[in-house]
Amino acid sequence: MGTKFETPRSVSGVEMRKRQAAHIEATPQAPGQPRPNTCCLCWCGCCKCLWNEDRMERSERQTCTKMDSIEAAEEQQPSLDEALLWARSFEMMLRSREGREVFREFLRSEYSEDNLLFWMACEELKKETDPLVVEEKSRIIYEDYVSILSPKEVSLDSRVREGINQNLAEPSNLMYEEAQFQIYNLMHRDSFPRFLNSSVYRDFLANRRLTCLDT
C-alpha cells in the first residue's frame, strides 16, 4: 500500500495572528534593533499585519508634496547662500516667498509685474477642490489677466487663449496650466536674466550680507 499523505490543515486568520504574536514575544529584541518581519507567515499581504502597518505608517510620514516643501521653505528667511543660488535656479527663487517679493519689485520697474501675479494666482487655483471656489477664481483670473478688456492682460499666444475660452464653460483648477507654463517660460528666459544683473538683486544680496555680519 502506498504511503498516505496528510492534507495540510488550513490556518485561520485568528490562528495566524496568534502565531505572529507568539513569534514576536519569543524573539528577544535588542534596543535599537528593527522589529522582525512578522509577515513571514502571512502570504495574504493583508493590511492588518503588524509589519505592513509599520511600513504604511513610515511611508505616510515620508510623503511630502511639492507644495508642502514650498510652504515649509517659506517659514524662514533665505540665507545669503540660498539667495546666491537663485542665480542658478529660477524655480528655487519662486519657491521662496522673499524671492518672489524681490523679483516682483524688479518686474514692477519693467511694468511686467502682472506676469508674476498671474503665475501666483494659477498656483492658488491649483490648490482648490471646491467646484464653486474653482469657478469663481477661474472667472477672476480670466477677467484680470486673460480678457482682452483687462488692463493687466498677460501675453499669451492665440492657441492657448482659445483653449482657455473653451474651458470657461466647465472650469477646472488646472484650466490655466498651459498658460501658466507659457508665462513661466517668458519670465525665466526674458525677465530673470535681467533681474540677476539688476540693482534690485544686488541690493538685496548686500542687505543679506550685512544681516549675516550682524548675527
JSON list of C-alpha atoms in Angstrom, two decimals:
[
{"chain": "A", "resi": 1, "resn": "MET", "atom": "CA", "xyz": [0.00, 0.00, 0.00]},
{"chain": "A", "resi": 2, "resn": "GLY", "atom": "CA", "xyz": [1.19, 3.48, -0.79]},
{"chain": "A", "resi": 3, "resn": "THR", "atom": "CA", "xyz": [2.12, 5.94, 1.88]},
{"chain": "A", "resi": 4, "resn": "LYS", "atom": "CA", "xyz": [-0.75, 8.21, 2.88]},
{"chain": "A", "resi": 5, "resn": "PHE", "atom": "CA", "xyz": [0.00, 11.90, 2.97]},
{"chain": "A", "resi": 6, "resn": "GLU", "atom": "CA", "xyz": [-1.95, 14.00, 5.38]},
{"chain": "A", "resi": 7, "resn": "THR", "atom": "CA", "xyz": [-3.56, 17.05, 3.76]},
{"chain": "A", "resi": 8, "resn": "PRO", "atom": "CA", "xyz": [-2.27, 20.25, 5.42]},
{"chain": "A", "resi": 9, "resn": "ARG", "atom": "CA", "xyz": [-4.89, 21.81, 7.62]},
{"chain": "A", "resi": 10, "resn": "SER", "atom": "CA", "xyz": [-5.83, 25.37, 6.64]},
{"chain": "A", "resi": 11, "resn": "VAL", "atom": "CA", "xyz": [-4.95, 28.03, 9.15]},
{"chain": "A", "resi": 12, "resn": "SER", "atom": "CA", "xyz": [-7.49, 30.68, 10.04]},
{"chain": "A", "resi": 13, "resn": "GLY", "atom": "CA", "xyz": [-6.66, 34.36, 10.25]},
{"chain": "A", "resi": 14, "resn": "VAL", "atom": "CA", "xyz": [-7.08, 34.31, 14.04]},
{"chain": "A", "resi": 15, "resn": "GLU", "atom": "CA", "xyz": [-4.64, 31.43, 14.44]},
{"chain": "A", "resi": 16, "resn": "MET", "atom": "CA", "xyz": [-2.18, 33.12, 12.11]},
{"chain": "A", "resi": 17, "resn": "ARG", "atom": "CA", "xyz": [-2.18, 36.31, 14.19]},
{"chain": "A", "resi": 18, "resn": "LYS", "atom": "CA", "xyz": [-1.68, 34.23, 17.37]},
{"chain": "A", "resi": 19, "resn": "ARG", "atom": "CA", "xyz": [1.38, 32.62, 15.79]},
{"chain": "A", "resi": 20, "resn": "GLN", "atom": "CA", "xyz": [2.73, 36.02, 14.80]},
{"chain": "A", "resi": 21, "resn": "ALA", "atom": "CA", "xyz": [2.22, 37.40, 18.31]},
{"chain": "A", "resi": 22, "resn": "ALA", "atom": "CA", "xyz": [3.90, 34.34, 19.84]},
{"chain": "A", "resi": 23, "resn": "HIS", "atom": "CA", "xyz": [6.80, 34.74, 17.40]},
{"chain": "A", "resi": 24, "resn": "ILE", "atom": "CA", "xyz": [7.29, 38.37, 18.48]},
{"chain": "A", "resi": 25, "resn": "GLU", "atom": "CA", "xyz": [7.15, 37.56, 22.20]},
{"chain": "A", "resi": 26, "resn": "ALA", "atom": "CA", "xyz": [9.54, 34.61, 21.86]},
{"chain": "A", "resi": 27, "resn": "THR", "atom": "CA", "xyz": [12.17, 36.58, 19.95]},
{"chain": "A", "resi": 28, "resn": "PRO", "atom": "CA", "xyz": [14.22, 38.90, 22.20]},
{"chain": "A", "resi": 29, "resn": "GLN", "atom": "CA", "xyz": [14.81, 42.30, 20.63]},
{"chain": "A", "resi": 30, "resn": "ALA", "atom": "CA", "xyz": [17.86, 44.40, 21.36]},
{"chain": "A", "resi": 31, "resn": "PRO", "atom": "CA", "xyz": [17.42, 48.15, 21.85]},
{"chain": "A", "resi": 32, "resn": "GLY", "atom": "CA", "xyz": [17.51, 50.00, 18.55]},
{"chain": "A", "resi": 33, "resn": "GLN", "atom": "CA", "xyz": [17.05, 46.80, 16.55]},
{"chain": "A", "resi": 34, "resn": "PRO", "atom": "CA", "xyz": [14.24, 46.80, 13.96]},
{"chain": "A", "resi": 35, "resn": "ARG", "atom": "CA", "xyz": [11.30, 44.55, 14.68]},
{"chain": "A", "resi": 36, "resn": "PRO", "atom": "CA", "xyz": [11.44, 41.24, 12.75]},
{"chain": "A", "resi": 37, "resn": "ASN", "atom": "CA", "xyz": [9.25, 40.84, 9.70]},
{"chain": "A", "resi": 38, "resn": "THR", "atom": "CA", "xyz": [6.14, 39.23, 11.16]},
{"chain": "A", "resi": 39, "resn": "CYS", "atom": "CA", "xyz": [4.68, 38.76, 7.70]},
{"chain": "A", "resi": 40, "resn": "CYS", "atom": "CA", "xyz": [6.91, 35.74, 7.04]},
{"chain": "A", "resi": 41, "resn": "LEU", "atom": "CA", "xyz": [3.90, 33.57, 7.99]},
{"chain": "A", "resi": 42, "resn": "CYS", "atom": "CA", "xyz": [1.39, 35.67, 6.11]},
{"chain": "A", "resi": 43, "resn": "TRP", "atom": "CA", "xyz": [1.06, 35.10, 2.38]},
{"chain": "A", "resi": 44, "resn": "CYS", "atom": "CA", "xyz": [-2.11, 37.16, 2.05]},
{"chain": "A", "resi": 45, "resn": "GLY", "atom": "CA", "xyz": [-0.32, 40.53, 2.29]},
{"chain": "A", "resi": 46, "resn": "CYS", "atom": "CA", "xyz": [-3.27, 41.92, 4.22]},
{"chain": "A", "resi": 47, "resn": "CYS", "atom": "CA", "xyz": [-3.03, 45.39, 5.66]},
{"chain": "A", "resi": 48, "resn": "LYS", "atom": "CA", "xyz": [-3.87, 44.08, 9.15]},
{"chain": "A", "resi": 49, "resn": "CYS", "atom": "CA", "xyz": [-0.41, 42.55, 9.52]},
{"chain": "A", "resi": 50, "resn": "LEU", "atom": "CA", "xyz": [1.71, 44.41, 12.04]},
{"chain": "A", "resi": 51, "resn": "TRP", "atom": "CA", "xyz": [4.67, 44.65, 9.66]},
{"chain": "A", "resi": 52, "resn": "ASN", "atom": "CA", "xyz": [2.52, 46.11, 6.88]},
{"chain": "A", "resi": 53, "resn": "GLU", "atom": "CA", "xyz": [1.08, 48.64, 9.32]},
{"chain": "A", "resi": 54, "resn": "ASP", "atom": "CA", "xyz": [4.62, 49.78, 10.20]},
{"chain": "A", "resi": 55, "resn": "ARG", "atom": "CA", "xyz": [5.56, 50.15, 6.54]},
{"chain": "A", "resi": 56, "resn": "MET", "atom": "CA", "xyz": [2.41, 52.11, 5.73]},
{"chain": "A", "resi": 57, "resn": "GLU", "atom": "CA", "xyz": [2.96, 54.43, 8.70]},
{"chain": "A", "resi": 58, "resn": "ARG", "atom": "CA", "xyz": [6.57, 55.13, 7.70]},
{"chain": "A", "resi": 59, "resn": "SER", "atom": "CA", "xyz": [5.51, 55.76, 4.12]},
{"chain": "A", "resi": 60, "resn": "GLU", "atom": "CA", "xyz": [2.88, 58.30, 5.22]},
{"chain": "A", "resi": 61, "resn": "ARG", "atom": "CA", "xyz": [5.40, 60.14, 7.38]},
{"chain": "A", "resi": 62, "resn": "GLN", "atom": "CA", "xyz": [7.87, 60.37, 4.49]},
{"chain": "A", "resi": 63, "resn": "THR", "atom": "CA", "xyz": [5.32, 61.61, 1.95]},
{"chain": "A", "resi": 64, "resn": "CYS", "atom": "CA", "xyz": [5.80, 65.29, 1.18]},
{"chain": "A", "resi": 65, "resn": "THR", "atom": "CA", "xyz": [4.26, 67.10, -1.77]},
{"chain": "A", "resi": 66, "resn": "LYS", "atom": "CA", "xyz": [5.98, 69.83, -3.69]},
{"chain": "A", "resi": 67, "resn": "MET", "atom": "CA", "xyz": [3.64, 72.44, -2.31]},
{"chain": "A", "resi": 68, "resn": "ASP", "atom": "CA", "xyz": [4.35, 71.22, 1.24]},
{"chain": "A", "resi": 69, "resn": "SER", "atom": "CA", "xyz": [8.04, 71.75, 0.52]},
{"chain": "A", "resi": 70, "resn": "ILE", "atom": "CA", "xyz": [7.39, 75.25, -0.78]},
{"chain": "A", "resi": 71, "resn": "GLU", "atom": "CA", "xyz": [5.33, 76.20, 2.29]},
{"chain": "A", "resi": 72, "resn": "ALA", "atom": "CA", "xyz": [7.94, 74.74, 4.63]},
{"chain": "A", "resi": 73, "resn": "ALA", "atom": "CA", "xyz": [10.66, 76.74, 2.89]},
{"chain": "A", "resi": 74, "resn": "GLU", "atom": "CA", "xyz": [8.68, 79.93, 3.46]},
{"chain": "A", "resi": 75, "resn": "GLU", "atom": "CA", "xyz": [8.76, 79.59, 7.24]},
{"chain": "A", "resi": 76, "resn": "GLN", "atom": "CA", "xyz": [12.20, 81.20, 7.44]},
{"chain": "A", "resi": 77, "resn": "GLN", "atom": "CA", "xyz": [14.08, 83.86, 5.52]},
{"chain": "A", "resi": 78, "resn": "PRO", "atom": "CA", "xyz": [16.60, 82.60, 2.95]},
{"chain": "A", "resi": 79, "resn": "SER", "atom": "CA", "xyz": [20.25, 82.65, 3.92]},
{"chain": "A", "resi": 80, "resn": "LEU", "atom": "CA", "xyz": [22.82, 84.51, 1.85]},
{"chain": "A", "resi": 81, "resn": "ASP", "atom": "CA", "xyz": [23.94, 81.23, 0.27]},
{"chain": "A", "resi": 82, "resn": "GLU", "atom": "CA", "xyz": [20.36, 80.38, -0.70]},
{"chain": "A", "resi": 83, "resn": "ALA", "atom": "CA", "xyz": [19.84, 83.84, -2.20]},
{"chain": "A", "resi": 84, "resn": "LEU", "atom": "CA", "xyz": [23.03, 83.42, -4.23]},
{"chain": "A", "resi": 85, "resn": "LEU", "atom": "CA", "xyz": [21.74, 80.07, -5.52]},
{"chain": "A", "resi": 86, "resn": "TRP", "atom": "CA", "xyz": [18.74, 81.82, -7.05]},
{"chain": "A", "resi": 87, "resn": "ALA", "atom": "CA", "xyz": [21.10, 82.82, -9.86]},
{"chain": "A", "resi": 88, "resn": "ARG", "atom": "CA", "xyz": [21.31, 79.12, -10.78]},
{"chain": "A", "resi": 89, "resn": "SER", "atom": "CA", "xyz": [17.67, 78.19, -10.28]},
{"chain": "A", "resi": 90, "resn": "PHE", "atom": "CA", "xyz": [14.67, 80.27, -11.26]},
{"chain": "A", "resi": 91, "resn": "GLU", "atom": "CA", "xyz": [12.37, 77.68, -9.69]},
{"chain": "A", "resi": 92, "resn": "MET", "atom": "CA", "xyz": [14.23, 77.88, -6.37]},
{"chain": "A", "resi": 93, "resn": "MET", "atom": "CA", "xyz": [13.69, 81.64, -6.32]},
{"chain": "A", "resi": 94, "resn": "LEU", "atom": "CA", "xyz": [9.96, 81.22, -7.00]},
{"chain": "A", "resi": 95, "resn": "ARG", "atom": "CA", "xyz": [9.68, 78.74, -4.13]},
{"chain": "A", "resi": 96, "resn": "SER", "atom": "CA", "xyz": [10.89, 81.43, -1.74]},
{"chain": "A", "resi": 97, "resn": "ARG", "atom": "CA", "xyz": [8.34, 83.99, -0.61]},
{"chain": "A", "resi": 98, "resn": "GLU", "atom": "CA", "xyz": [11.06, 86.60, -0.22]},
{"chain": "A", "resi": 99, "resn": "GLY", "atom": "CA", "xyz": [12.45, 85.63, -3.62]},
{"chain": "A", "resi": 100, "resn": "ARG", "atom": "CA", "xyz": [9.08, 86.26, -5.23]},
{"chain": "A", "resi": 101, "resn": "GLU", "atom": "CA", "xyz": [8.79, 89.62, -3.48]},
{"chain": "A", "resi": 102, "resn": "VAL", "atom": "CA", "xyz": [12.21, 90.78, -4.71]},
{"chain": "A", "resi": 103, "resn": "PHE", "atom": "CA", "xyz": [11.53, 89.53, -8.22]},
{"chain": "A", "resi": 104, "resn": "ARG", "atom": "CA", "xyz": [8.15, 91.25, -8.17]},
{"chain": "A", "resi": 105, "resn": "GLU", "atom": "CA", "xyz": [9.82, 94.53, -7.22]},
{"chain": "A", "resi": 106, "resn": "PHE", "atom": "CA", "xyz": [12.08, 94.20, -10.26]},
{"chain": "A", "resi": 107, "resn": "LEU", "atom": "CA", "xyz": [9.19, 93.29, -12.58]},
{"chain": "A", "resi": 108, "resn": "ARG", "atom": "CA", "xyz": [7.28, 96.32, -11.35]},
{"chain": "A", "resi": 109, "resn": "SER", "atom": "CA", "xyz": [10.15, 98.51, -12.57]},
{"chain": "A", "resi": 110, "resn": "GLU", "atom": "CA", "xyz": [9.74, 96.92, -16.03]},
{"chain": "A", "resi": 111, "resn": "TYR", "atom": "CA", "xyz": [5.93, 97.15, -15.99]},
{"chain": "A", "resi": 112, "resn": "SER", "atom": "CA", "xyz": [5.60, 93.35, -16.19]},
{"chain": "A", "resi": 113, "resn": "GLU", "atom": "CA", "xyz": [4.56, 92.61, -12.61]},
{"chain": "A", "resi": 114, "resn": "ASP", "atom": "CA", "xyz": [1.29, 91.09, -13.85]},
{"chain": "A", "resi": 115, "resn": "ASN", "atom": "CA", "xyz": [3.14, 88.09, -15.27]},
{"chain": "A", "resi": 116, "resn": "LEU", "atom": "CA", "xyz": [4.19, 87.01, -11.78]},
{"chain": "A", "resi": 117, "resn": "LEU", "atom": "CA", "xyz": [0.79, 87.85, -10.29]},
{"chain": "A", "resi": 118, "resn": "PHE", "atom": "CA", "xyz": [-0.88, 85.67, -12.93]},
{"chain": "A", "resi": 119, "resn": "TRP", "atom": "CA", "xyz": [1.52, 82.79, -12.18]},
{"chain": "A", "resi": 120, "resn": "MET", "atom": "CA", "xyz": [0.83, 83.07, -8.44]},
{"chain": "A", "resi": 121, "resn": "ALA", "atom": "CA", "xyz": [-2.95, 83.21, -8.99]},
{"chain": "A", "resi": 122, "resn": "CYS", "atom": "CA", "xyz": [-2.74, 79.99, -11.03]},
{"chain": "A", "resi": 123, "resn": "GLU", "atom": "CA", "xyz": [-0.76, 78.33, -8.22]},
{"chain": "A", "resi": 124, "resn": "GLU", "atom": "CA", "xyz": [-3.50, 79.25, -5.75]},
{"chain": "A", "resi": 125, "resn": "LEU", "atom": "CA", "xyz": [-6.19, 77.95, -8.11]},
{"chain": "A", "resi": 126, "resn": "LYS", "atom": "CA", "xyz": [-4.46, 74.55, -8.31]},
{"chain": "A", "resi": 127, "resn": "LYS", "atom": "CA", "xyz": [-4.96, 74.09, -4.56]},
{"chain": "A", "resi": 128, "resn": "GLU", "atom": "CA", "xyz": [-8.74, 74.46, -4.75]},
{"chain": "A", "resi": 129, "resn": "THR", "atom": "CA", "xyz": [-11.07, 71.45, -4.83]},
{"chain": "A", "resi": 130, "resn": "ASP", "atom": "CA", "xyz": [-14.44, 73.11, -4.19]},
{"chain": "A", "resi": 131, "resn": "PRO", "atom": "CA", "xyz": [-16.16, 73.48, -7.61]},
{"chain": "A", "resi": 132, "resn": "LEU", "atom": "CA", "xyz": [-17.79, 76.78, -6.63]},
{"chain": "A", "resi": 133, "resn": "VAL", "atom": "CA", "xyz": [-14.49, 78.27, -5.49]},
{"chain": "A", "resi": 134, "resn": "VAL", "atom": "CA", "xyz": [-12.75, 76.97, -8.62]},
{"chain": "A", "resi": 135, "resn": "GLU", "atom": "CA", "xyz": [-15.41, 78.57, -10.80]},
{"chain": "A", "resi": 136, "resn": "GLU", "atom": "CA", "xyz": [-15.15, 81.91, -9.00]},
{"chain": "A", "resi": 137, "resn": "LYS", "atom": "CA", "xyz": [-11.35, 82.05, -9.01]},
{"chain": "A", "resi": 138, "resn": "SER", "atom": "CA", "xyz": [-11.19, 80.94, -12.64]},
{"chain": "A", "resi": 139, "resn": "ARG", "atom": "CA", "xyz": [-13.50, 83.78, -13.61]},
{"chain": "A", "resi": 140, "resn": "ILE", "atom": "CA", "xyz": [-11.47, 86.34, -11.65]},
{"chain": "A", "resi": 141, "resn": "ILE", "atom": "CA", "xyz": [-8.21, 85.19, -13.26]},
{"chain": "A", "resi": 142, "resn": "TYR", "atom": "CA", "xyz": [-9.79, 85.42, -16.68]},
{"chain": "A", "resi": 143, "resn": "GLU", "atom": "CA", "xyz": [-11.16, 88.91, -16.11]},
{"chain": "A", "resi": 144, "resn": "ASP", "atom": "CA", "xyz": [-7.92, 90.15, -14.52]},
{"chain": "A", "resi": 145, "resn": "TYR", "atom": "CA", "xyz": [-5.26, 88.64, -16.79]},
{"chain": "A", "resi": 146, "resn": "VAL", "atom": "CA", "xyz": [-6.68, 86.91, -19.88]},
{"chain": "A", "resi": 147, "resn": "SER", "atom": "CA", "xyz": [-9.54, 89.02, -21.19]},
{"chain": "A", "resi": 148, "resn": "ILE", "atom": "CA", "xyz": [-8.54, 91.45, -23.91]},
{"chain": "A", "resi": 149, "resn": "LEU", "atom": "CA", "xyz": [-10.53, 94.06, -21.99]},
{"chain": "A", "resi": 150, "resn": "SER", "atom": "CA", "xyz": [-8.28, 93.74, -18.94]},
{"chain": "A", "resi": 151, "resn": "PRO", "atom": "CA", "xyz": [-5.60, 96.41, -18.42]},
{"chain": "A", "resi": 152, "resn": "LYS", "atom": "CA", "xyz": [-3.43, 93.68, -16.82]},
{"chain": "A", "resi": 153, "resn": "GLU", "atom": "CA", "xyz": [-3.65, 91.29, -19.79]},
{"chain": "A", "resi": 154, "resn": "VAL", "atom": "CA", "xyz": [-0.69, 88.89, -19.93]},
{"chain": "A", "resi": 155, "resn": "SER", "atom": "CA", "xyz": [0.97, 87.89, -23.19]},
{"chain": "A", "resi": 156, "resn": "LEU", "atom": "CA", "xyz": [-0.45, 84.55, -24.36]},
{"chain": "A", "resi": 157, "resn": "ASP", "atom": "CA", "xyz": [-0.46, 83.12, -27.86]},
{"chain": "A", "resi": 158, "resn": "SER", "atom": "CA", "xyz": [-3.78, 82.71, -29.69]},
{"chain": "A", "resi": 159, "resn": "ARG", "atom": "CA", "xyz": [-3.85, 78.91, -29.36]},
{"chain": "A", "resi": 160, "resn": "VAL", "atom": "CA", "xyz": [-3.53, 78.96, -25.57]},
{"chain": "A", "resi": 161, "resn": "ARG", "atom": "CA", "xyz": [-6.01, 81.80, -25.26]},
{"chain": "A", "resi": 162, "resn": "GLU", "atom": "CA", "xyz": [-8.56, 79.92, -27.39]},
{"chain": "A", "resi": 163, "resn": "GLY", "atom": "CA", "xyz": [-8.14, 76.85, -25.20]},
{"chain": "A", "resi": 164, "resn": "ILE", "atom": "CA", "xyz": [-8.93, 78.91, -22.11]},
{"chain": "A", "resi": 165, "resn": "ASN", "atom": "CA", "xyz": [-12.02, 80.37, -23.77]},
{"chain": "A", "resi": 166, "resn": "GLN", "atom": "CA", "xyz": [-13.28, 76.85, -24.49]},
{"chain": "A", "resi": 167, "resn": "ASN", "atom": "CA", "xyz": [-12.68, 75.73, -20.89]},
{"chain": "A", "resi": 168, "resn": "LEU", "atom": "CA", "xyz": [-14.63, 78.61, -19.38]},
{"chain": "A", "resi": 169, "resn": "ALA", "atom": "CA", "xyz": [-17.88, 76.66, -19.80]},
{"chain": "A", "resi": 170, "resn": "GLU", "atom": "CA", "xyz": [-16.57, 73.92, -17.47]},
{"chain": "A", "resi": 171, "resn": "PRO", "atom": "CA", "xyz": [-13.71, 75.46, -15.45]},
{"chain": "A", "resi": 172, "resn": "SER", "atom": "CA", "xyz": [-11.23, 73.32, -13.52]},
{"chain": "A", "resi": 173, "resn": "ASN", "atom": "CA", "xyz": [-8.36, 74.07, -11.18]},
{"chain": "A", "resi": 174, "resn": "LEU", "atom": "CA", "xyz": [-5.93, 73.14, -13.98]},
{"chain": "A", "resi": 175, "resn": "MET", "atom": "CA", "xyz": [-7.53, 75.08, -16.82]},
{"chain": "A", "resi": 176, "resn": "TYR", "atom": "CA", "xyz": [-4.73, 77.69, -16.85]},
{"chain": "A", "resi": 177, "resn": "GLU", "atom": "CA", "xyz": [-1.87, 75.20, -16.58]},
{"chain": "A", "resi": 178, "resn": "GLU", "atom": "CA", "xyz": [-0.61, 75.64, -20.16]},
{"chain": "A", "resi": 179, "resn": "ALA", "atom": "CA", "xyz": [-0.95, 79.42, -19.95]},
{"chain": "A", "resi": 180, "resn": "GLN", "atom": "CA", "xyz": [0.88, 79.43, -16.63]},
{"chain": "A", "resi": 181, "resn": "PHE", "atom": "CA", "xyz": [3.71, 77.40, -18.15]},
{"chain": "A", "resi": 182, "resn": "GLN", "atom": "CA", "xyz": [3.96, 79.84, -21.04]},
{"chain": "A", "resi": 183, "resn": "ILE", "atom": "CA", "xyz": [4.25, 82.82, -18.68]},
{"chain": "A", "resi": 184, "resn": "TYR", "atom": "CA", "xyz": [6.74, 80.90, -16.52]},
{"chain": "A", "resi": 185, "resn": "ASN", "atom": "CA", "xyz": [8.98, 80.41, -19.56]},
{"chain": "A", "resi": 186, "resn": "LEU", "atom": "CA", "xyz": [8.59, 84.05, -20.54]},
{"chain": "A", "resi": 187, "resn": "MET", "atom": "CA", "xyz": [9.73, 85.23, -17.09]},
{"chain": "A", "resi": 188, "resn": "HIS", "atom": "CA", "xyz": [12.52, 82.65, -16.96]},
{"chain": "A", "resi": 189, "resn": "ARG", "atom": "CA", "xyz": [14.02, 83.43, -20.36]},
{"chain": "A", "resi": 190, "resn": "ASP", "atom": "CA", "xyz": [13.29, 87.15, -20.64]},
{"chain": "A", "resi": 191, "resn": "SER", "atom": "CA", "xyz": [12.95, 88.82, -17.23]},
{"chain": "A", "resi": 192, "resn": "PHE", "atom": "CA", "xyz": [15.05, 86.60, -14.96]},
{"chain": "A", "resi": 193, "resn": "PRO", "atom": "CA", "xyz": [18.46, 87.22, -16.63]},
{"chain": "A", "resi": 194, "resn": "ARG", "atom": "CA", "xyz": [17.93, 90.98, -16.36]},
{"chain": "A", "resi": 195, "resn": "PHE", "atom": "CA", "xyz": [16.83, 90.59, -12.74]},
{"chain": "A", "resi": 196, "resn": "LEU", "atom": "CA", "xyz": [20.12, 88.86, -11.86]},
{"chain": "A", "resi": 197, "resn": "ASN", "atom": "CA", "xyz": [22.04, 91.86, -13.27]},
{"chain": "A", "resi": 198, "resn": "SER", "atom": "CA", "xyz": [19.76, 94.47, -11.70]},
{"chain": "A", "resi": 199, "resn": "SER", "atom": "CA", "xyz": [20.41, 96.77, -8.78]},
{"chain": "A", "resi": 200, "resn": "VAL", "atom": "CA", "xyz": [17.35, 95.27, -7.07]},
{"chain": "A", "resi": 201, "resn": "TYR", "atom": "CA", "xyz": [19.01, 91.87, -6.76]},
{"chain": "A", "resi": 202, "resn": "ARG", "atom": "CA", "xyz": [22.44, 93.32, -5.94]},
{"chain": "A", "resi": 203, "resn": "ASP", "atom": "CA", "xyz": [20.98, 95.50, -3.19]},
{"chain": "A", "resi": 204, "resn": "PHE", "atom": "CA", "xyz": [19.11, 92.52, -1.77]},
{"chain": "A", "resi": 205, "resn": "LEU", "atom": "CA", "xyz": [22.32, 90.46, -1.60]},
{"chain": "A", "resi": 206, "resn": "ALA", "atom": "CA", "xyz": [24.16, 93.36, 0.03]},
{"chain": "A", "resi": 207, "resn": "ASN", "atom": "CA", "xyz": [21.49, 93.59, 2.72]},
{"chain": "A", "resi": 208, "resn": "ARG", "atom": "CA", "xyz": [21.70, 89.84, 3.32]},
{"chain": "A", "resi": 209, "resn": "ARG", "atom": "CA", "xyz": [25.48, 90.14, 3.78]},
{"chain": "A", "resi": 210, "resn": "LEU", "atom": "CA", "xyz": [25.01, 92.89, 6.34]},
{"chain": "A", "resi": 211, "resn": "THR", "atom": "CA", "xyz": [22.47, 90.74, 8.17]},
{"chain": "A", "resi": 212, "resn": "CYS", "atom": "CA", "xyz": [24.94, 87.86, 8.27]},
{"chain": "A", "resi": 213, "resn": "LEU", "atom": "CA", "xyz": [27.63, 90.14, 9.70]},
{"chain": "A", "resi": 214, "resn": "ASP", "atom": "CA", "xyz": [25.28, 91.46, 12.37]},
{"chain": "A", "resi": 215, "resn": "THR", "atom": "CA", "xyz": [24.47, 87.94, 13.52]}
]
